[in-house]
Amino acid sequence: MKPVTFNHAIQLAVLRIGVALTVLAKIWVEFDQLDMLFSQHGIIQEVLTKPLDISYVISLPKVIDFFGIQNEHLFLTSLYTVFGLAACFLLLGFQTKISAFICLLIHLMVFNGYNLLAFGFDGFLFSLLFYTLIFPVEKVFSFDRLIKGSTEVIAPDRLNLYLRVLQIHLCIVYFTAGFSKFGGQEWMNGTAIWKAINQPQFYTELTPFVKSLASYPWISAVLTWGTLTIELFFPFLIWIRWGKMQASLLIGVIIMHVFIAAVMGLQMFAWIMIVFDLSAFGGVLFRKPNLRFLAIFDRKSNTYEEKISGLNGCRN
């Protein structure tokens, strides 16, 4: 069995590295505010979280109660320190499965315990952490592979299965997002983007500039209908192997998320979606890897390259 070629297997490395960087960014943002966010005397009191608690799921408040932890500050600081170390190990691909499990467990405890503070970003991070745990991400660009000197490879049909799961999940996400918007008055009349950027919670340094542009009705309509079109038709057009259709569509989706990050201040959400996009379909950006810098990593036969391309469903 020949090893999977670089430009396809690297999507698993993108998944692992992207998720690890996301966790580190989350820790960086939250570390100085742990007591305010997650202690029993924080901004979300127990009287609000208790009615939402589900008895059979693990959560941070349950762990604190079960062990009778008195010094919440020390506990939360220690927990997030472990969280950060596990994310660093995951980034390097060292003890990858254990690191991914620790990251998933801690994120799950926080996510379950404080769902009033949870957003779409947290749900997507949970999904990608789960995929990082169950997929063989340690076999690509990892210290685990380097230390073990392993020659074990990912079978083409297995790689196809892993990528197909990511691809179908992503397509469902975009289609449901677009379908939920379709028919809405603001999305149909082209004012949704204009109204979104005028909400105070989405203000950034670029907002005034974009607002000045979007004040022209046709620009607001283009941005609104463009977003709706991408979300609705991405799940179908991304499978069409015609010209540069796939690569152009993927770049368009990434630009959409960059716009969301820059104009609406949703950087973490935009980042996790870009990681999701590249993990699922990043291979379409490399048409002829053996003729480019990827050749230093991939010296396998063109015949095998064609076989993998066919399995992946993405023309490279």
Coordinates of N, CA and C in Angstrom, one line a residue, residues 122-304:
D122 N -18.7 27.6 19.7 CA -18.4 26.6 20.7 C -18.9 25.2 20.2
G123 N -20.0 25.2 19.5 CA -20.6 24.0 18.9 C -19.7 23.5 17.8
F124 N -19.2 24.3 16.9 CA -18.3 23.9 15.9 C -17.0 23.4 16.4
L125 N -16.5 24.1 17.5 CA -15.2 23.6 18.1 C -15.4 22.3 18.7
F126 N -16.5 22.0 19.3 CA -16.8 20.7 19.8 C -16.7 19.6 18.7
S127 N -17.4 19.9 17.6 CA -17.5 18.9 16.5 C -16.1 18.6 16.0
L128 N -15.3 19.7 15.8 CA -14.0 19.5 15.2 C -13.0 18.8 16.2
L129 N -13.2 19.1 17.4 CA -12.4 18.4 18.4 C -12.7 16.9 18.4
F130 N -14.0 16.6 18.3 CA -14.4 15.2 18.2 C -13.8 14.5 17.0
Y131 N -13.8 15.2 15.8 CA -13.2 14.6 14.6 C -11.7 14.5 14.8
T132 N -11.1 15.4 15.5 CA -9.6 15.3 15.7 C -9.3 14.1 16.6
L133 N -10.2 13.8 17.5 CA -10.0 12.6 18.4 C -10.1 11.3 17.6
I134 N -11.1 11.2 16.7 CA -11.4 9.9 16.1 C -10.7 9.7 14.8
F135 N -10.2 10.7 14.1 CA -9.5 10.6 12.9 C -8.0 10.4 13.2
P136 N -7.3 9.8 12.3 CA -5.8 9.6 12.5 C -5.0 10.8 12.2
V137 N -5.3 11.9 12.8 CA -4.6 13.1 12.5 C -3.1 13.1 13.0
E138 N -2.8 12.1 13.8 CA -1.4 12.0 14.3 C -0.5 11.4 13.2
K139 N -1.0 10.9 12.1 CA -0.2 10.3 11.1 C 0.3 11.3 10.1
V140 N 0.0 12.6 10.2 CA 0.4 13.6 9.3 C 1.1 14.8 10.0
F141 N 2.4 15.0 9.7 CA 3.1 16.2 10.2 C 3.0 16.2 11.8
S142 N 3.4 15.1 12.4 CA 3.3 15.1 13.9 C 4.5 14.6 14.5
F143 N 4.8 15.0 15.7 CA 5.9 14.4 16.5 C 5.7 13.0 16.8
D144 N 4.5 12.6 17.0 CA 4.2 11.1 17.2 C 4.7 10.3 16.1
R145 N 4.5 10.7 14.9 CA 5.0 9.9 13.7 C 6.5 10.0 13.7
L146 N 7.1 11.1 14.0 CA 8.5 11.3 13.9 C 9.2 10.5 15.0
I147 N 8.7 10.5 16.2 CA 9.3 9.8 17.3 C 9.2 8.3 17.1
K148 N 8.1 7.8 16.7 CA 7.9 6.4 16.5 C 8.6 5.8 15.2
G149 N 8.9 6.8 14.3 CA 9.5 6.3 13.1 C 8.6 5.5 12.3
S150 N 7.3 5.7 12.4 CA 6.3 4.9 11.8 C 6.2 5.0 10.3
T151 N 6.0 3.9 9.6 CA 5.8 3.9 8.2 C 4.4 3.5 7.8
E152 N 3.6 3.4 8.9 CA 2.2 3.1 8.6 C 1.5 4.3 7.9
V153 N 0.7 3.9 6.9 CA 0.1 4.9 6.1 C -1.5 4.8 6.2
I154 N -2.1 5.9 5.7 CA -3.6 5.9 5.7 C -4.1 5.4 4.3
A155 N -4.9 4.3 4.4 CA -5.4 3.7 3.2 C -6.3 4.7 2.4
P156 N -6.2 4.8 1.1 CA -7.0 5.7 0.3 C -8.5 5.7 0.7
D157 N -9.1 4.5 0.8 CA -10.5 4.5 1.1 C -10.8 5.0 2.5
R158 N -9.9 4.8 3.4 CA -10.1 5.3 4.8 C -10.0 6.9 4.8
L159 N -9.0 7.4 4.1 CA -8.9 8.8 4.0 C -10.1 9.5 3.3
N160 N -10.6 8.8 2.3 CA -11.8 9.2 1.6 C -13.0 9.3 2.6
L161 N -13.1 8.3 3.5 CA -14.2 8.3 4.5 C -14.1 9.4 5.4
Y162 N -12.8 9.7 5.9 CA -12.7 10.8 6.9 C -13.0 12.1 6.3
L163 N -12.5 12.3 5.1 CA -12.8 13.6 4.4 C -14.2 13.8 4.0
R164 N -14.8 12.7 3.6 CA -16.3 12.7 3.2 C -17.1 13.1 4.4
V165 N -16.8 12.6 5.6 CA -17.6 13.0 6.8 C -17.5 14.5 7.0
L166 N -16.3 15.0 6.9 CA -16.1 16.5 7.1 C -16.9 17.2 6.0
Q167 N -16.8 16.8 4.8 CA -17.4 17.5 3.7 C -18.9 17.5 3.8
I168 N -19.5 16.3 4.1 CA -21.0 16.3 4.2 C -21.5 17.1 5.4
H169 N -20.8 17.0 6.5 CA -21.1 17.9 7.7 C -21.1 19.3 7.3
L170 N -20.0 19.8 6.6 CA -19.9 21.2 6.3 C -21.0 21.6 5.3
C171 N -21.3 20.7 4.3 CA -22.4 21.0 3.4 C -23.8 21.2 4.1
I172 N -24.0 20.3 5.0 CA -25.3 20.4 5.8 C -25.3 21.8 6.6
V173 N -24.2 22.2 7.1 CA -24.1 23.4 7.9 C -24.5 24.6 7.0
Y174 N -23.8 24.7 5.8 CA -24.1 25.8 4.9 C -25.5 25.8 4.4
F175 N -26.0 24.6 4.0 CA -27.3 24.6 3.4 C -28.4 25.0 4.4
T176 N -28.3 24.4 5.7 CA -29.3 24.8 6.7 C -29.2 26.3 7.0
A177 N -28.0 26.8 7.0 CA -27.8 28.3 7.3 C -28.5 29.1 6.2
G178 N -28.3 28.7 5.0 CA -28.9 29.4 3.8 C -30.4 29.2 3.8
F179 N -30.8 28.0 4.0 CA -32.3 27.7 3.9 C -33.0 28.5 5.0
S180 N -32.4 28.6 6.2 CA -33.1 29.3 7.3 C -33.3 30.8 7.0
K181 N -32.3 31.3 6.2 CA -32.4 32.7 5.8 C -33.4 32.9 4.6
F182 N -33.5 32.0 3.7 CA -34.2 32.1 2.5 C -35.7 32.3 2.8
G183 N -36.3 33.4 2.3 CA -37.6 33.7 2.5 C -37.8 34.8 3.6
G184 N -36.7 35.0 4.4 CA -36.8 36.1 5.3 C -36.9 37.5 4.6
Q185 N -37.7 38.4 5.2 CA -37.9 39.6 4.5 C -36.6 40.4 4.3
E186 N -35.7 40.5 5.3 CA -34.5 41.2 5.2 C -33.5 40.6 4.2
W187 N -33.6 39.3 4.1 CA -32.7 38.7 3.1 C -33.2 38.8 1.7
M188 N -34.5 38.8 1.6 CA -35.1 38.9 0.3 C -35.0 40.3 -0.3
N189 N -35.1 41.3 0.6 CA -35.1 42.7 0.0 C -33.7 43.3 0.0
G190 N -32.7 42.5 0.5 CA -31.3 42.9 0.4 C -30.8 43.8 1.5
T191 N -31.5 43.9 2.6 CA -31.0 44.8 3.7 C -30.4 44.1 4.9
A192 N -30.3 42.8 4.9 CA -29.9 42.0 6.0 C -28.5 42.4 6.5
I193 N -27.5 42.5 5.5 CA -26.2 42.9 5.9 C -26.1 44.3 6.4
W194 N -26.9 45.2 5.8 CA -27.0 46.6 6.3 C -27.4 46.7 7.8
K195 N -28.5 45.9 8.1 CA -29.0 45.9 9.4 C -28.1 45.3 10.4
A196 N -27.4 44.2 10.0 CA -26.4 43.5 10.8 C -25.3 44.4 11.3
I197 N -24.7 45.1 10.3 CA -23.5 46.0 10.6 C -23.9 47.2 11.4
N198 N -25.2 47.5 11.5 CA -25.6 48.7 12.3 C -25.9 48.3 13.7
Q199 N -25.8 47.0 14.1 CA -26.0 46.6 15.5 C -24.7 46.9 16.3
P200 N -24.8 47.6 17.4 CA -23.7 48.0 18.2 C -22.7 46.8 18.6
Q201 N -23.3 45.6 18.9 CA -22.4 44.5 19.3 C -21.5 44.0 18.2
F202 N -21.8 44.4 17.0 CA -20.9 44.0 15.8 C -20.0 45.1 15.4
Y203 N -19.8 46.1 16.1 CA -19.0 47.3 15.7 C -17.5 46.9 15.7
T204 N -16.8 47.2 14.7 CA -15.3 47.1 14.6 C -14.8 48.4 14.0
E205 N -13.5 48.5 13.8 CA -12.8 49.7 13.2 C -13.2 49.8 11.8
L206 N -13.5 48.7 11.1 CA -13.9 48.7 9.7 C -15.4 49.0 9.5
T207 N -16.1 48.9 10.5 CA -17.6 49.1 10.4 C -18.0 50.4 9.7
P208 N -17.4 51.6 10.1 CA -17.8 52.8 9.5 C -17.6 52.8 8.0
F209 N -16.5 52.3 7.6 CA -16.2 52.2 6.1 C -17.2 51.3 5.4
V210 N -17.5 50.2 5.9 CA -18.4 49.3 5.3 C -19.8 49.9 5.3
K211 N -20.2 50.5 6.4 CA -21.5 51.2 6.5 C -21.6 52.3 5.4
S212 N -20.5 53.0 5.2 CA -20.6 54.0 4.1 C -20.8 53.4 2.7
L213 N -20.2 52.2 2.5 CA -20.4 51.5 1.3 C -21.8 50.9 1.2
A214 N -22.2 50.3 2.3 CA -23.5 49.6 2.3 C -24.7 50.6 2.3
S215 N -24.4 51.8 2.5 CA -25.5 52.8 2.5 C -26.1 52.9 1.1
Y216 N -25.3 52.5 0.1 CA -25.8 52.4 -1.3 C -26.7 51.1 -1.3
P217 N -27.9 51.2 -1.6 CA -28.8 50.0 -1.6 C -28.3 48.8 -2.4
W218 N -27.7 49.1 -3.6 CA -27.3 48.0 -4.4 C -26.1 47.3 -3.8
I219 N -25.2 48.0 -3.1 CA -24.1 47.3 -2.5 C -24.6 46.4 -1.3
S220 N -25.5 46.9 -0.5 CA -26.0 46.1 0.5 C -26.8 44.9 0.0
A221 N -27.4 45.1 -1.1 CA -28.2 43.9 -1.8 C -27.2 42.9 -2.3
V222 N -26.1 43.3 -2.9 CA -25.1 42.4 -3.4 C -24.5 41.6 -2.3
L223 N -24.1 42.3 -1.2 CA -23.5 41.6 -0.1 C -24.5 40.6 0.5
T224 N -25.8 41.0 0.7 CA -26.8 40.1 1.3 C -27.1 38.9 0.4
W225 N -27.4 39.2 -0.9 CA -27.7 38.1 -1.8 C -26.5 37.2 -2.1
G226 N -25.3 37.8 -2.1 CA -24.1 37.0 -2.3 C -23.9 36.0 -1.1
T227 N -24.1 36.5 0.1 CA -24.0 35.6 1.2 C -25.0 34.5 1.2
L228 N -26.2 34.8 0.9 CA -27.3 33.8 0.8 C -27.1 32.8 -0.3
T229 N -26.6 33.3 -1.5 CA -26.3 32.4 -2.6 C -25.2 31.4 -2.3
I230 N -24.1 31.9 -1.7 CA -23.0 31.1 -1.3 C -23.5 30.0 -0.4
E231 N -24.2 30.3 0.7 CA -24.6 29.3 1.6 C -25.6 28.3 1.1
L232 N -26.5 28.8 0.2 CA -27.5 27.8 -0.4 C -26.8 26.9 -1.4
F233 N -25.9 27.4 -2.3 CA -25.5 26.6 -3.4 C -24.1 26.0 -3.2
F234 N -23.4 26.4 -2.1 CA -22.1 25.8 -1.8 C -22.2 24.2 -1.7
P235 N -23.2 23.7 -1.0 CA -23.3 22.2 -0.8 C -23.4 21.5 -2.1
F236 N -23.9 22.2 -3.2 CA -24.1 21.5 -4.5 C -22.9 21.8 -5.5
L237 N -22.5 23.0 -5.6 CA -21.5 23.4 -6.6 C -20.1 22.9 -6.2
I238 N -19.9 22.7 -4.9 CA -18.5 22.3 -4.5 C -18.1 20.9 -5.1
W239 N -19.1 20.1 -5.5 CA -18.8 18.8 -6.0 C -18.6 18.8 -7.5
I240 N -18.8 19.9 -8.2 CA -18.7 20.0 -9.7 C -17.3 20.2 -10.1
R241 N -16.8 19.2 -10.8 CA -15.4 19.3 -11.3 C -15.3 19.9 -12.6
W242 N -15.5 21.2 -12.6 CA -15.5 22.0 -13.9 C -14.6 23.2 -13.7
G243 N -13.5 23.3 -14.5 CA -12.6 24.4 -14.5 C -12.1 24.6 -13.0
K244 N -12.2 25.9 -12.6 CA -11.8 26.2 -11.3 C -13.0 26.5 -10.3
M245 N -14.1 25.8 -10.6 CA -15.3 26.0 -9.9 C -15.1 25.7 -8.4
Q246 N -14.5 24.6 -8.1 CA -14.3 24.2 -6.7 C -13.4 25.2 -5.9
A247 N -12.3 25.4 -6.5 CA -11.3 26.3 -5.8 C -11.9 27.7 -5.7
S248 N -12.6 28.2 -6.7 CA -13.2 29.6 -6.6 C -14.2 29.7 -5.6
L249 N -15.1 28.6 -5.5 CA -16.1 28.6 -4.5 C -15.6 28.5 -3.1
L250 N -14.5 27.7 -2.9 CA -13.9 27.6 -1.6 C -13.3 29.0 -1.1
I251 N -12.6 29.6 -2.1 CA -12.0 30.9 -1.8 C -13.1 31.9 -1.5
G252 N -14.2 31.9 -2.2 CA -15.3 32.8 -1.9 C -15.9 32.6 -0.5
V253 N -16.0 31.4 -0.1 CA -16.5 31.1 1.3 C -15.6 31.6 2.3
I254 N -14.3 31.4 2.1 CA -13.3 31.9 3.0 C -13.3 33.5 3.1
I255 N -13.4 34.1 1.9 CA -13.6 35.6 1.9 C -14.8 36.0 2.7
M256 N -15.9 35.3 2.6 CA -17.1 35.6 3.3 C -16.8 35.6 4.8
H257 N -16.1 34.6 5.3 CA -15.8 34.5 6.7 C -14.8 35.6 7.2
V258 N -13.8 35.9 6.3 CA -12.9 37.0 6.6 C -13.7 38.3 6.7
F259 N -14.7 38.5 5.9 CA -15.5 39.7 6.0 C -16.3 39.7 7.3
I260 N -16.8 38.6 7.7 CA -17.5 38.5 9.0 C -16.6 38.8 10.1
A261 N -15.3 38.3 10.1 CA -14.4 38.6 11.2 C -14.0 40.1 11.2
A262 N -13.8 40.7 10.0 CA -13.2 42.0 10.0 C -14.3 43.1 10.3
V263 N -15.5 42.8 9.8 CA -16.6 43.9 9.9 C -17.5 43.7 11.1
M264 N -17.7 42.4 11.5 CA -18.7 42.2 12.5 C -18.0 41.7 13.8
G265 N -16.7 41.6 13.8 CA -16.0 41.3 15.0 C -16.1 39.8 15.5
L266 N -16.6 39.0 14.6 CA -16.7 37.5 15.0 C -15.5 36.7 14.6
Q267 N -14.4 37.1 15.1 CA -13.1 36.5 14.7 C -13.0 35.0 15.0
M268 N -13.4 34.6 16.2 CA -13.3 33.2 16.5 C -14.2 32.3 15.7
F269 N -15.5 32.8 15.5 CA -16.4 32.1 14.6 C -15.9 31.9 13.2
A270 N -15.4 33.1 12.7 CA -14.8 33.0 11.3 C -13.6 32.1 11.2
W271 N -12.8 32.1 12.2 CA -11.6 31.3 12.2 C -12.0 29.8 12.2
I272 N -12.9 29.4 13.1 CA -13.2 28.0 13.2 C -13.9 27.5 11.9
M273 N -14.7 28.4 11.2 CA -15.3 28.0 9.9 C -14.3 27.9 8.8
I274 N -13.2 28.7 8.8 CA -12.2 28.6 7.8 C -11.4 27.3 8.0
V275 N -11.1 27.0 9.3 CA -10.5 25.7 9.6 C -11.4 24.5 9.1
F276 N -12.7 24.6 9.3 CA -13.6 23.6 8.8 C -13.6 23.5 7.3
D277 N -13.6 24.7 6.6 CA -13.6 24.7 5.1 C -12.3 24.0 4.6
L278 N -11.2 24.4 5.1 CA -9.9 23.9 4.6 C -9.7 22.4 5.0
S279 N -10.2 22.0 6.1 CA -10.0 20.6 6.5 C -10.9 19.7 5.6
A280 N -12.0 20.2 5.2 CA -12.9 19.4 4.4 C -12.6 19.4 2.9
F281 N -12.3 20.6 2.4 CA -12.1 20.8 0.9 C -10.8 21.4 0.5
G282 N -9.8 21.6 1.4 CA -8.6 22.3 1.1 C -7.8 21.7 -0.1
G283 N -8.0 20.4 -0.3 CA -7.3 19.7 -1.4 C -7.6 20.3 -2.8
V284 N -8.7 21.0 -3.0 CA -9.1 21.5 -4.3 C -8.2 22.7 -4.6
L285 N -7.5 23.3 -3.7 CA -6.7 24.4 -4.0 C -5.4 24.0 -4.6
F286 N -5.0 22.7 -4.7 CA -3.8 22.3 -5.2 C -4.1 21.4 -6.4
R287 N -3.9 21.9 -7.6 CA -4.2 21.2 -8.8 C -3.2 20.2 -9.2
K288 N -1.9 20.7 -9.3 CA -0.8 19.9 -9.7 C 0.3 20.0 -8.7
P289 N 0.2 19.3 -7.6 CA 1.1 19.4 -6.5 C 2.5 19.0 -6.9
N290 N 2.7 18.0 -7.8 CA 4.0 17.5 -8.1 C 4.8 18.5 -8.9
L291 N 4.1 19.6 -9.5 CA 4.8 20.6 -10.2 C 5.1 21.8 -9.4
R292 N 4.7 21.8 -8.1 CA 4.9 23.0 -7.3 C 5.7 22.6 -6.1
F293 N 5.7 23.5 -5.1 CA 6.6 23.3 -3.9 C 6.2 22.0 -3.2
L294 N 5.0 21.5 -3.4 CA 4.6 20.3 -2.7 C 5.4 19.1 -3.1
A295 N 6.2 19.2 -4.2 CA 7.0 18.1 -4.7 C 8.0 17.6 -3.7
I296 N 8.4 18.6 -2.8 CA 9.5 18.2 -1.8 C 8.9 17.2 -0.8
F297 N 7.6 17.2 -0.7 CA 6.9 16.3 0.2 C 6.3 15.1 -0.5
D298 N 6.0 15.2 -1.7 CA 5.2 14.2 -2.4 C 5.9 13.8 -3.7
R299 N 6.5 12.6 -3.7 CA 7.2 12.1 -4.9 C 6.6 10.8 -5.4
K300 N 5.3 10.7 -5.1 CA 4.6 9.5 -5.5 C 4.2 9.6 -7.0
S301 N 3.7 8.5 -7.5 CA 3.4 8.4 -8.9 C 2.1 9.2 -9.2
N302 N 2.1 9.7 -10.5 CA 0.9 10.4 -10.9 C -0.4 9.5 -11.0
T303 N -0.1 8.2 -11.2 CA -1.2 7.3 -11.2 C -1.9 7.2 -9.9
Y304 N -1.1 7.1 -8.8 CA -1.7 7.1 -7.5 C -2.4 8.4 -7.2

